[in-house]
PDB file of C-alpha atoms and ligand atoms in Angstrom:
ATOM      1  CA  MET A  24      52.633 -28.465 -70.946  1.00  0.00           C
ATOM      2  CA  ASP A  25      55.833 -28.866 -68.933  1.00  0.00           C
ATOM      3  CA  LEU A  26      55.425 -26.623 -65.907  1.00  0.00           C
ATOM      4  CA  GLY A  27      58.607 -27.802 -64.243  1.00  0.00           C
ATOM      5  CA  LEU A  28      56.829 -29.437 -61.320  1.00  0.00           C
ATOM      6  CA  LYS A  29      58.915 -32.613 -61.432  1.00  0.00           C
ATOM      7  CA  ASN A  30      59.731 -33.715 -57.879  1.00  0.00           C
ATOM      8  CA  ARG A  31      57.787 -30.855 -56.303  1.00  0.00           C
ATOM      9  CA  ARG A  32      55.858 -32.192 -53.296  1.00  0.00           C
ATOM     10  CA  ALA A  33      52.203 -31.201 -53.175  1.00  0.00           C
ATOM     11  CA  LEU A  34      49.256 -31.732 -50.848  1.00  0.00           C
ATOM     12  CA  VAL A  35      45.795 -31.215 -52.325  1.00  0.00           C
ATOM     13  CA  MET A  36      43.065 -31.086 -49.696  1.00  0.00           C
ATOM     14  CA  GLY A  37      39.514 -32.237 -50.457  1.00  0.00           C
ATOM     15  CA  ALA A  38      40.697 -34.274 -53.411  1.00  0.00           C
ATOM     16  CA  SER A  39      39.005 -37.675 -53.512  1.00  0.00           C
ATOM     17  CA  ARG A  40      36.823 -36.300 -56.338  1.00  0.00           C
ATOM     18  CA  GLY A  41      35.772 -33.080 -58.061  1.00  0.00           C
ATOM     19  CA  LEU A  42      37.984 -30.012 -58.331  1.00  0.00           C
ATOM     20  CA  GLY A  43      40.547 -31.258 -55.802  1.00  0.00           C
ATOM     21  CA  ARG A  44      41.020 -34.484 -57.719  1.00  0.00           C
ATOM     22  CA  ALA A  45      41.381 -32.595 -61.015  1.00  0.00           C
ATOM     23  CA  ILE A  46      44.037 -30.331 -59.481  1.00  0.00           C
ATOM     24  CA  ALA A  47      45.869 -33.346 -58.064  1.00  0.00           C
ATOM     25  CA  GLU A  48      45.766 -35.040 -61.476  1.00  0.00           C
ATOM     26  CA  ALA A  49      47.198 -31.951 -63.170  1.00  0.00           C
ATOM     27  CA  LEU A  50      50.063 -31.847 -60.662  1.00  0.00           C
ATOM     28  CA  VAL A  51      50.760 -35.579 -61.046  1.00  0.00           C
ATOM     29  CA  ALA A  52      50.718 -35.216 -64.846  1.00  0.00           C
ATOM     30  CA  ASP A  53      53.474 -32.622 -64.578  1.00  0.00           C
ATOM     31  CA  GLY A  54      55.649 -34.892 -62.458  1.00  0.00           C
ATOM     32  CA  ALA A  55      54.868 -33.674 -58.941  1.00  0.00           C
ATOM     33  CA  LYS A  56      54.781 -36.069 -56.006  1.00  0.00           C
ATOM     34  CA  VAL A  57      51.238 -35.589 -54.755  1.00  0.00           C
ATOM     35  CA  GLY A  58      49.300 -36.359 -51.591  1.00  0.00           C
ATOM     36  CA  ILE A  59      45.533 -36.077 -51.523  1.00  0.00           C
ATOM     37  CA  CYS A  60      43.327 -35.618 -48.495  1.00  0.00           C
ATOM     38  CA  ALA A  61      39.653 -36.361 -47.857  1.00  0.00           C
ATOM     39  CA  ARG A  62      37.672 -37.955 -45.071  1.00  0.00           C
ATOM     40  CA  GLU A  63      38.528 -41.589 -44.419  1.00  0.00           C
ATOM     41  CA  GLY A  64      36.757 -43.957 -46.792  1.00  0.00           C
ATOM     42  CA  ALA A  65      37.142 -46.149 -49.850  1.00  0.00           C
ATOM     43  CA  ARG A  66      36.910 -43.213 -52.262  1.00  0.00           C
ATOM     44  CA  LEU A  67      40.043 -41.550 -50.896  1.00  0.00           C
ATOM     45  CA  HIS A  68      42.131 -44.686 -51.374  1.00  0.00           C
ATOM     46  CA  GLU A  69      40.601 -45.582 -54.758  1.00  0.00           C
ATOM     47  CA  THR A  70      41.327 -42.101 -56.086  1.00  0.00           C
ATOM     48  CA  ALA A  71      44.859 -42.082 -54.714  1.00  0.00           C
ATOM     49  CA  GLU A  72      45.560 -45.374 -56.450  1.00  0.00           C
ATOM     50  CA  ALA A  73      43.866 -44.311 -59.697  1.00  0.00           C
ATOM     51  CA  ILE A  74      45.827 -41.076 -60.087  1.00  0.00           C
ATOM     52  CA  GLY A  75      49.151 -42.129 -58.558  1.00  0.00           C
ATOM     53  CA  ALA A  76      48.995 -40.098 -55.342  1.00  0.00           C
ATOM     54  CA  GLN A  77      49.396 -40.862 -51.640  1.00  0.00           C
ATOM     55  CA  ALA A  78      46.288 -40.804 -49.427  1.00  0.00           C
ATOM     56  CA  PHE A  79      46.104 -38.793 -46.198  1.00  0.00           C
ATOM     57  CA  ALA A  80      42.791 -39.064 -44.348  1.00  0.00           C
ATOM     58  CA  ALA A  81      41.467 -36.049 -42.446  1.00  0.00           C
ATOM     59  CA  ASN A  82      38.134 -34.518 -41.608  1.00  0.00           C
ATOM     60  CA  LEU A  83      38.785 -30.848 -42.293  1.00  0.00           C
ATOM     61  CA  SER A  84      35.703 -29.847 -40.297  1.00  0.00           C
ATOM     62  CA  GLU A  85      37.475 -30.952 -37.111  1.00  0.00           C
ATOM     63  CA  ASP A  86      39.638 -28.566 -35.128  1.00  0.00           C
ATOM     64  CA  GLY A  87      43.338 -29.238 -35.757  1.00  0.00           C
ATOM     65  CA  ALA A  88      42.788 -31.444 -38.816  1.00  0.00           C
ATOM     66  CA  GLY A  89      44.225 -28.901 -41.283  1.00  0.00           C
ATOM     67  CA  ALA A  90      47.518 -28.763 -39.401  1.00  0.00           C
ATOM     68  CA  ALA A  91      47.637 -32.505 -38.763  1.00  0.00           C
ATOM     69  CA  VAL A  92      47.185 -33.400 -42.421  1.00  0.00           C
ATOM     70  CA  VAL A  93      49.952 -31.017 -43.465  1.00  0.00           C
ATOM     71  CA  ARG A  94      52.262 -32.691 -40.931  1.00  0.00           C
ATOM     72  CA  ASP A  95      51.281 -36.153 -42.228  1.00  0.00           C
ATOM     73  CA  ALA A  96      51.809 -35.148 -45.832  1.00  0.00           C
ATOM     74  CA  ARG A  97      55.151 -33.523 -45.110  1.00  0.00           C
ATOM     75  CA  ALA A  98      56.326 -36.732 -43.457  1.00  0.00           C
ATOM     76  CA  GLY A  99      54.897 -38.955 -46.206  1.00  0.00           C
ATOM     77  CA  LEU A 100      56.127 -36.888 -49.146  1.00  0.00           C
ATOM     78  CA  GLY A 101      59.479 -35.920 -47.636  1.00  0.00           C
ATOM     79  CA  GLY A 102      58.633 -32.204 -47.467  1.00  0.00           C
ATOM     80  CA  LEU A 103      56.037 -29.829 -48.882  1.00  0.00           C
ATOM     81  CA  ASP A 104      56.375 -27.311 -51.702  1.00  0.00           C
ATOM     82  CA  ILE A 105      52.751 -26.849 -52.804  1.00  0.00           C
ATOM     83  CA  LEU A 106      49.619 -26.673 -50.653  1.00  0.00           C
ATOM     84  CA  VAL A 107      46.175 -26.589 -52.264  1.00  0.00           C
ATOM     85  CA  VAL A 108      43.517 -25.659 -49.701  1.00  0.00           C
ATOM     86  CA  ASN A 109      40.105 -27.046 -50.606  1.00  0.00           C
ATOM     87  CA  THR A 110      37.236 -28.858 -48.918  1.00  0.00           C
ATOM     88  CA  GLY A 111      33.550 -29.586 -49.329  1.00  0.00           C
ATOM     89  CA  GLY A 112      31.184 -26.625 -49.671  1.00  0.00           C
ATOM     90  CA  PRO A 113      29.659 -25.141 -46.478  1.00  0.00           C
ATOM     91  CA  PRO A 114      25.970 -25.690 -45.660  1.00  0.00           C
ATOM     92  CA  ALA A 115      23.844 -24.104 -48.413  1.00  0.00           C
ATOM     93  CA  GLY A 116      20.863 -21.853 -47.808  1.00  0.00           C
ATOM     94  CA  THR A 117      19.572 -18.296 -47.589  1.00  0.00           C
ATOM     95  CA  PHE A 118      20.010 -16.222 -44.408  1.00  0.00           C
ATOM     96  CA  ASP A 119      16.612 -17.244 -42.966  1.00  0.00           C
ATOM     97  CA  MET A 120      17.379 -20.945 -43.367  1.00  0.00           C
ATOM     98  CA  LEU A 121      20.645 -21.074 -41.439  1.00  0.00           C
ATOM     99  CA  ASP A 122      21.172 -21.328 -37.690  1.00  0.00           C
ATOM    100  CA  ASP A 123      24.285 -20.628 -35.621  1.00  0.00           C
ATOM    101  CA  ALA A 124      25.411 -24.248 -35.887  1.00  0.00           C
ATOM    102  CA  ALA A 125      25.476 -24.013 -39.693  1.00  0.00           C
ATOM    103  CA  TRP A 126      27.448 -20.745 -39.570  1.00  0.00           C
ATOM    104  CA  ARG A 127      29.946 -22.244 -37.136  1.00  0.00           C
ATOM    105  CA  ALA A 128      30.294 -25.376 -39.267  1.00  0.00           C
ATOM    106  CA  GLY A 129      30.962 -23.231 -42.342  1.00  0.00           C
ATOM    107  CA  PHE A 130      33.569 -21.193 -40.476  1.00  0.00           C
ATOM    108  CA  GLU A 131      35.340 -24.300 -39.147  1.00  0.00           C
ATOM    109  CA  SER A 132      35.493 -26.087 -42.480  1.00  0.00           C
ATOM    110  CA  LEU A 133      36.281 -23.143 -44.772  1.00  0.00           C
ATOM    111  CA  VAL A 134      38.259 -20.687 -42.653  1.00  0.00           C
ATOM    112  CA  ILE A 135      39.795 -22.526 -39.698  1.00  0.00           C
ATOM    113  CA  SER A 136      41.014 -25.469 -41.800  1.00  0.00           C
ATOM    114  CA  ALA A 137      42.647 -23.006 -44.215  1.00  0.00           C
ATOM    115  CA  VAL A 138      44.289 -20.994 -41.421  1.00  0.00           C
ATOM    116  CA  GLN A 139      45.590 -24.085 -39.621  1.00  0.00           C
ATOM    117  CA  SER A 140      46.938 -25.805 -42.739  1.00  0.00           C
ATOM    118  CA  ILE A 141      48.670 -22.654 -44.007  1.00  0.00           C
ATOM    119  CA  ARG A 142      50.143 -21.891 -40.594  1.00  0.00           C
ATOM    120  CA  GLU A 143      51.594 -25.401 -40.470  1.00  0.00           C
ATOM    121  CA  ALA A 144      52.953 -25.277 -44.035  1.00  0.00           C
ATOM    122  CA  LEU A 145      54.580 -21.842 -44.002  1.00  0.00           C
ATOM    123  CA  PRO A 146      57.675 -22.345 -41.786  1.00  0.00           C
ATOM    124  CA  GLY A 147      59.033 -25.144 -44.004  1.00  0.00           C
ATOM    125  CA  MET A 148      58.338 -23.147 -47.172  1.00  0.00           C
ATOM    126  CA  ARG A 149      60.057 -20.116 -45.645  1.00  0.00           C
ATOM    127  CA  ALA A 150      63.103 -22.185 -44.717  1.00  0.00           C
ATOM    128  CA  GLN A 151      63.435 -23.585 -48.240  1.00  0.00           C
ATOM    129  CA  LYS A 152      62.685 -20.180 -49.828  1.00  0.00           C
ATOM    130  CA  TRP A 153      60.052 -21.628 -52.139  1.00  0.00           C
ATOM    131  CA  GLY A 154      56.377 -22.344 -51.719  1.00  0.00           C
ATOM    132  CA  ARG A 155      53.013 -22.213 -53.451  1.00  0.00           C
ATOM    133  CA  ILE A 156      49.709 -21.922 -51.616  1.00  0.00           C
ATOM    134  CA  ILE A 157      46.511 -22.009 -53.623  1.00  0.00           C
ATOM    135  CA  ILE A 158      43.059 -21.718 -52.063  1.00  0.00           C
ATOM    136  CA  VAL A 159      39.997 -22.901 -53.972  1.00  0.00           C
ATOM    137  CA  THR A 160      37.269 -20.331 -53.274  1.00  0.00           C
ATOM    138  CA  SER A 161      34.357 -19.410 -55.569  1.00  0.00           C
ATOM    139  CA  VAL A 162      33.002 -16.687 -57.820  1.00  0.00           C
ATOM    140  CA  SER A 163      30.543 -16.159 -54.951  1.00  0.00           C
ATOM    141  CA  ALA A 164      33.405 -14.444 -53.108  1.00  0.00           C
ATOM    142  CA  ARG A 165      33.130 -11.549 -55.539  1.00  0.00           C
ATOM    143  CA  GLU A 166      29.528 -11.720 -56.695  1.00  0.00           C
ATOM    144  CA  PRO A 167      27.371 -13.283 -53.966  1.00  0.00           C
ATOM    145  CA  ILE A 168      24.969 -16.082 -54.930  1.00  0.00           C
ATOM    146  CA  PRO A 169      21.717 -15.719 -52.909  1.00  0.00           C
ATOM    147  CA  THR A 170      21.330 -19.405 -51.990  1.00  0.00           C
ATOM    148  CA  ILE A 171      24.806 -19.899 -50.503  1.00  0.00           C
ATOM    149  CA  VAL A 172      25.085 -17.052 -48.021  1.00  0.00           C
ATOM    150  CA  ILE A 173      27.731 -18.747 -45.832  1.00  0.00           C
ATOM    151  CA  SER A 174      30.010 -19.149 -48.852  1.00  0.00           C
ATOM    152  CA  ASN A 175      29.361 -15.496 -49.789  1.00  0.00           C
ATOM    153  CA  VAL A 176      30.531 -14.409 -46.339  1.00  0.00           C
ATOM    154  CA  MET A 177      33.455 -16.765 -45.643  1.00  0.00           C
ATOM    155  CA  ARG A 178      35.211 -16.916 -49.000  1.00  0.00           C
ATOM    156  CA  PRO A 179      35.915 -13.174 -49.333  1.00  0.00           C
ATOM    157  CA  GLY A 180      37.650 -13.560 -45.954  1.00  0.00           C
ATOM    158  CA  LEU A 181      40.000 -16.083 -47.556  1.00  0.00           C
ATOM    159  CA  HIS A 182      40.801 -13.547 -50.270  1.00  0.00           C
ATOM    160  CA  GLY A 183      41.607 -11.105 -47.473  1.00  0.00           C
ATOM    161  CA  LEU A 184      43.942 -13.687 -45.965  1.00  0.00           C
ATOM    162  CA  ILE A 185      45.706 -14.243 -49.264  1.00  0.00           C
ATOM    163  CA  ASN A 186      46.131 -10.556 -49.926  1.00  0.00           C
ATOM    164  CA  THR A 187      47.457  -9.901 -46.415  1.00  0.00           C
ATOM    165  CA  LEU A 188      49.765 -12.883 -46.074  1.00  0.00           C
ATOM    166  CA  SER A 189      51.269 -12.628 -49.562  1.00  0.00           C
ATOM    167  CA  LYS A 190      52.909  -9.357 -48.472  1.00  0.00           C
ATOM    168  CA  ASP A 191      54.592 -11.108 -45.538  1.00  0.00           C
ATOM    169  CA  VAL A 192      56.008 -14.060 -47.471  1.00  0.00           C
ATOM    170  CA  ALA A 193      56.700 -12.807 -51.013  1.00  0.00           C
ATOM    171  CA  ALA A 194      60.359 -12.110 -50.223  1.00  0.00           C
ATOM    172  CA  ASP A 195      60.732 -15.765 -49.193  1.00  0.00           C
ATOM    173  CA  GLY A 196      59.732 -17.022 -52.650  1.00  0.00           C
ATOM    174  CA  ILE A 197      56.235 -17.984 -51.547  1.00  0.00           C
ATOM    175  CA  THR A 198      53.062 -17.117 -53.421  1.00  0.00           C
ATOM    176  CA  LEU A 199      49.467 -17.312 -52.196  1.00  0.00           C
ATOM    177  CA  ASN A 200      46.638 -17.109 -54.696  1.00  0.00           C
ATOM    178  CA  ALA A 201      42.998 -18.080 -54.903  1.00  0.00           C
ATOM    179  CA  VAL A 202      41.291 -19.884 -57.739  1.00  0.00           C
ATOM    180  CA  MET A 203      37.632 -18.879 -58.089  1.00  0.00           C
ATOM    181  CA  PRO A 204      35.669 -21.560 -59.930  1.00  0.00           C
ATOM    182  CA  GLY A 205      32.443 -20.574 -61.634  1.00  0.00           C
ATOM    183  CA  PHE A 206      29.995 -23.401 -62.334  1.00  0.00           C
ATOM    184  CA  ILE A 207      32.139 -26.476 -62.917  1.00  0.00           C
ATOM    185  CA  LEU A 208      30.607 -29.859 -63.698  1.00  0.00           C
ATOM    186  CA  THR A 209      31.634 -31.965 -60.704  1.00  0.00           C
ATOM    187  CA  GLU A 210      29.663 -34.689 -58.910  1.00  0.00           C
ATOM    188  CA  ARG A 211      28.610 -32.048 -56.399  1.00  0.00           C
ATOM    189  CA  ILE A 212      26.837 -29.967 -59.052  1.00  0.00           C
ATOM    190  CA  VAL A 213      24.935 -33.082 -60.142  1.00  0.00           C
ATOM    191  CA  GLU A 214      24.081 -34.142 -56.563  1.00  0.00           C
ATOM    192  CA  THR A 215      22.888 -30.713 -55.428  1.00  0.00           C
ATOM    193  CA  GLY A 216      20.324 -30.813 -58.228  1.00  0.00           C
ATOM    194  CA  PHE A 217      21.267 -27.486 -59.842  1.00  0.00           C
ATOM    195  CA  ASP A 218      19.251 -26.943 -63.030  1.00  0.00           C
ATOM    196  CA  GLN A 219      22.193 -27.125 -65.428  1.00  0.00           C
ATOM    197  CA  ALA A 220      20.284 -25.600 -68.367  1.00  0.00           C
ATOM    198  CA  LYS A 221      19.438 -22.546 -66.213  1.00  0.00           C
ATOM    199  CA  LEU A 222      23.047 -22.231 -65.086  1.00  0.00           C
ATOM    200  CA  ILE A 223      24.265 -22.374 -68.679  1.00  0.00           C
ATOM    201  CA  GLU A 224      21.890 -19.544 -69.641  1.00  0.00           C
ATOM    202  CA  GLN A 225      23.875 -17.248 -67.288  1.00  0.00           C
ATOM    203  CA  ILE A 226      27.314 -18.271 -68.563  1.00  0.00           C
ATOM    204  CA  PRO A 227      28.632 -16.370 -71.587  1.00  0.00           C
ATOM    205  CA  ALA A 228      30.697 -19.435 -72.621  1.00  0.00           C
ATOM    206  CA  ARG A 229      27.365 -21.337 -72.851  1.00  0.00           C
ATOM    207  CA  ARG A 230      28.637 -24.387 -71.020  1.00  0.00           C
ATOM    208  CA  LEU A 231      29.673 -25.519 -67.564  1.00  0.00           C
ATOM    209  CA  GLY A 232      33.382 -25.609 -66.824  1.00  0.00           C
ATOM    210  CA  LYS A 233      35.397 -28.814 -66.800  1.00  0.00           C
ATOM    211  CA  PRO A 234      37.266 -29.794 -63.599  1.00  0.00           C
ATOM    212  CA  GLU A 235      40.474 -30.153 -65.605  1.00  0.00           C
ATOM    213  CA  GLU A 236      40.228 -26.471 -66.583  1.00  0.00           C
ATOM    214  CA  VAL A 237      40.464 -25.560 -62.903  1.00  0.00           C
ATOM    215  CA  GLY A 238      43.246 -28.138 -62.543  1.00  0.00           C
ATOM    216  CA  ALA A 239      45.261 -26.493 -65.311  1.00  0.00           C
ATOM    217  CA  LEU A 240      44.971 -23.043 -63.696  1.00  0.00           C
ATOM    218  CA  ALA A 241      46.030 -24.336 -60.294  1.00  0.00           C
ATOM    219  CA  ALA A 242      48.976 -26.245 -61.780  1.00  0.00           C
ATOM    220  CA  PHE A 243      50.151 -23.097 -63.549  1.00  0.00           C
ATOM    221  CA  LEU A 244      49.916 -21.090 -60.319  1.00  0.00           C
ATOM    222  CA  ALA A 245      52.049 -23.805 -58.679  1.00  0.00           C
ATOM    223  CA  SER A 246      54.819 -23.418 -61.248  1.00  0.00           C
ATOM    224  CA  ASP A 247      57.971 -21.306 -61.360  1.00  0.00           C
ATOM    225  CA  ALA A 248      56.463 -19.424 -64.303  1.00  0.00           C
ATOM    226  CA  ALA A 249      53.839 -17.988 -61.926  1.00  0.00           C
ATOM    227  CA  ALA A 250      56.390 -16.720 -59.391  1.00  0.00           C
ATOM    228  CA  TYR A 251      55.336 -13.075 -59.796  1.00  0.00           C
ATOM    229  CA  ILE A 252      51.573 -13.709 -59.493  1.00  0.00           C
ATOM    230  CA  ASN A 253      50.954 -13.228 -55.799  1.00  0.00           C
ATOM    231  CA  GLY A 254      48.010 -12.253 -53.607  1.00  0.00           C
ATOM    232  CA  GLN A 255      45.500 -12.635 -56.440  1.00  0.00           C
ATOM    233  CA  ALA A 256      42.104 -14.264 -56.862  1.00  0.00           C
ATOM    234  CA  ILE A 257      41.718 -15.608 -60.393  1.00  0.00           C
ATOM    235  CA  ALA A 258      38.414 -16.828 -61.814  1.00  0.00           C
ATOM    236  CA  CYS A 259      37.888 -19.829 -64.058  1.00  0.00           C
ATOM    237  CA  ASP A 260      34.273 -19.176 -65.003  1.00  0.00           C
ATOM    238  CA  GLY A 261      33.602 -18.875 -68.747  1.00  0.00           C
ATOM    239  CA  ALA A 262      33.234 -15.062 -68.387  1.00  0.00           C
ATOM    240  CA  LEU A 263      30.470 -15.395 -65.748  1.00  0.00           C
ATOM    241  CA  GLN A 264      31.664 -12.582 -63.473  1.00  0.00           C
ATOM    242  CA  ARG A 265      30.814  -9.021 -64.410  1.00  0.00           C
ATOM    243  CA  SER A 266      32.895  -7.208 -61.815  1.00  0.00           C
ATOM    244  CA  ILE A 267      36.155  -5.634 -62.999  1.00  0.00           C
TER     245      ILE A 267
HETATM  246  N1  NAP B 423      31.941 -27.324 -58.563  1.00  0.00           N
HETATM  247  C1  NAP B 423      31.708 -26.020 -58.660  1.00  0.00           C
HETATM  248  O1  NAP B 423      31.086 -25.543 -59.598  1.00  0.00           O
HETATM  249  C2  NAP B 423      32.225 -25.075 -57.591  1.00  0.00           C
HETATM  250  C3  NAP B 423      32.135 -23.700 -57.831  1.00  0.00           C
HETATM  251  C4  NAP B 423      32.624 -22.820 -56.875  1.00  0.00           C
HETATM  252  C5  NAP B 423      33.160 -23.299 -55.695  1.00  0.00           C
HETATM  253  N2  NAP B 423      33.195 -24.641 -55.487  1.00  0.00           N
HETATM  254  C6  NAP B 423      33.766 -25.090 -54.208  1.00  0.00           C
HETATM  255  O2  NAP B 423      34.924 -25.851 -54.451  1.00  0.00           O
HETATM  256  C7  NAP B 423      35.032 -26.888 -53.473  1.00  0.00           C
HETATM  257  C8  NAP B 423      35.117 -28.222 -54.180  1.00  0.00           C
HETATM  258  O3  NAP B 423      33.966 -28.381 -54.978  1.00  0.00           O
HETATM  259  P1  NAP B 423      33.645 -29.748 -55.738  1.00  0.00           P
HETATM  260  O4  NAP B 423      32.560 -29.434 -56.711  1.00  0.00           O
HETATM  261  O5  NAP B 423      34.885 -30.394 -56.204  1.00  0.00           O
HETATM  262  O6  NAP B 423      33.025 -30.599 -54.512  1.00  0.00           O
HETATM  263  P2  NAP B 423      32.909 -32.183 -54.329  1.00  0.00           P
HETATM  264  O7  NAP B 423      32.757 -32.864 -55.644  1.00  0.00           O
HETATM  265  O8  NAP B 423      31.831 -32.367 -53.319  1.00  0.00           O
HETATM  266  O9  NAP B 423      34.313 -32.593 -53.702  1.00  0.00           O
HETATM  267  C9  NAP B 423      34.663 -32.200 -52.408  1.00  0.00           C
HETATM  268  C10 NAP B 423      35.906 -32.951 -51.981  1.00  0.00           C
HETATM  269  O10 NAP B 423      36.230 -32.549 -50.656  1.00  0.00           O
HETATM  270  C11 NAP B 423      36.212 -33.687 -49.791  1.00  0.00           C
HETATM  271  N3  NAP B 423      35.660 -33.268 -48.519  1.00  0.00           N
HETATM  272  C12 NAP B 423      34.401 -32.843 -48.258  1.00  0.00           C
HETATM  273  N4  NAP B 423      34.270 -32.557 -46.964  1.00  0.00           N
HETATM  274  C13 NAP B 423      35.457 -32.827 -46.377  1.00  0.00           C
HETATM  275  C14 NAP B 423      35.952 -32.747 -45.046  1.00  0.00           C
HETATM  276  N5  NAP B 423      35.167 -32.333 -44.025  1.00  0.00           N
HETATM  277  N6  NAP B 423      37.227 -33.088 -44.801  1.00  0.00           N
HETATM  278  C15 NAP B 423      38.033 -33.519 -45.806  1.00  0.00           C
HETATM  279  N7  NAP B 423      37.622 -33.616 -47.090  1.00  0.00           N
HETATM  280  C16 NAP B 423      36.352 -33.269 -47.368  1.00  0.00           C
HETATM  281  C17 NAP B 423      35.367 -34.719 -50.498  1.00  0.00           C
HETATM  282  O11 NAP B 423      35.784 -36.031 -50.143  1.00  0.00           O
HETATM  283  P3  NAP B 423      35.065 -36.911 -49.023  1.00  0.00           P
HETATM  284  O12 NAP B 423      33.591 -36.684 -49.157  1.00  0.00           O
HETATM  285  O13 NAP B 423      35.499 -38.297 -49.413  1.00  0.00           O
HETATM  286  O14 NAP B 423      35.632 -36.466 -47.720  1.00  0.00           O
HETATM  287  C18 NAP B 423      35.724 -34.455 -51.954  1.00  0.00           C
HETATM  288  O15 NAP B 423      36.922 -35.080 -52.295  1.00  0.00           O
HETATM  289  C19 NAP B 423      33.805 -26.752 -52.566  1.00  0.00           C
HETATM  290  O16 NAP B 423      34.129 -25.984 -51.441  1.00  0.00           O
HETATM  291  C20 NAP B 423      32.829 -26.001 -53.432  1.00  0.00           C
HETATM  292  O17 NAP B 423      31.891 -25.270 -52.676  1.00  0.00           O
HETATM  293  C21 NAP B 423      32.765 -25.542 -56.395  1.00  0.00           C
END
């Protein structure tokens, strides 16, 4: 599909593999000039080379990294039209399992990195009267999953940010939306040892999602065609969610 992204400049955070990589690939496939970010390491550079993107190393758990990587990408890409906010999942666990350090780590990586990267990206988007900001959250933001309580608490806050900020920037041609993945078959799902058969039992589509299905949704939200979709959280979950 031609989404008209040719020459748009995009930064996808948390994109050396998994959902971030799939989103970056979808943007590259439509002609965008794409930068990907992950922590420094061979995987970041291998992925950048494999998909035709530029690599920008950053540890999004560190204070200031979200803003710094946006600055680096803007310099490297010659500007920034599309920002995809994504990173690794916060520490997993039920309430009894998690100490203050885990809560703070989850807040830093999920919320602070999003706030700092968006704050850095917005002035340029406002000046050029065009911008797309997409945050990868989770179906757990709407229907909490008992074993990932930090995600259940932090991600609805990001939906609150999107809803609030979209009102401030809509007149400048900027949209902010969230993509809520359900259970998508990335390396992380394999590594965390989820029982895939049990997950599939809960999913009306009777399969896990494919990363490229999330990529396609994000690429559409980044396009001109999606200009009037603003302040929304959209699931890609095979009909998993029951809330209306
Ligand atoms: N897969 C699903 O079913 C699903 C469902 C709902 C929500 N989510 C959420 O969506 C996000 C992505 O999921 P995923 O399955 O694609 O995870 P993943 O396969 O573990 O990929 C995470 C990506 O983020 C990077 N990353 C991790 N920590 C980072 C940090 N501190 N700074 C910079 N980059 C970092 C990783 O690269 P490096 O390790 O090289 O830094 C990797 O490229 C996560 O927050 C996850 O909780 C996933």
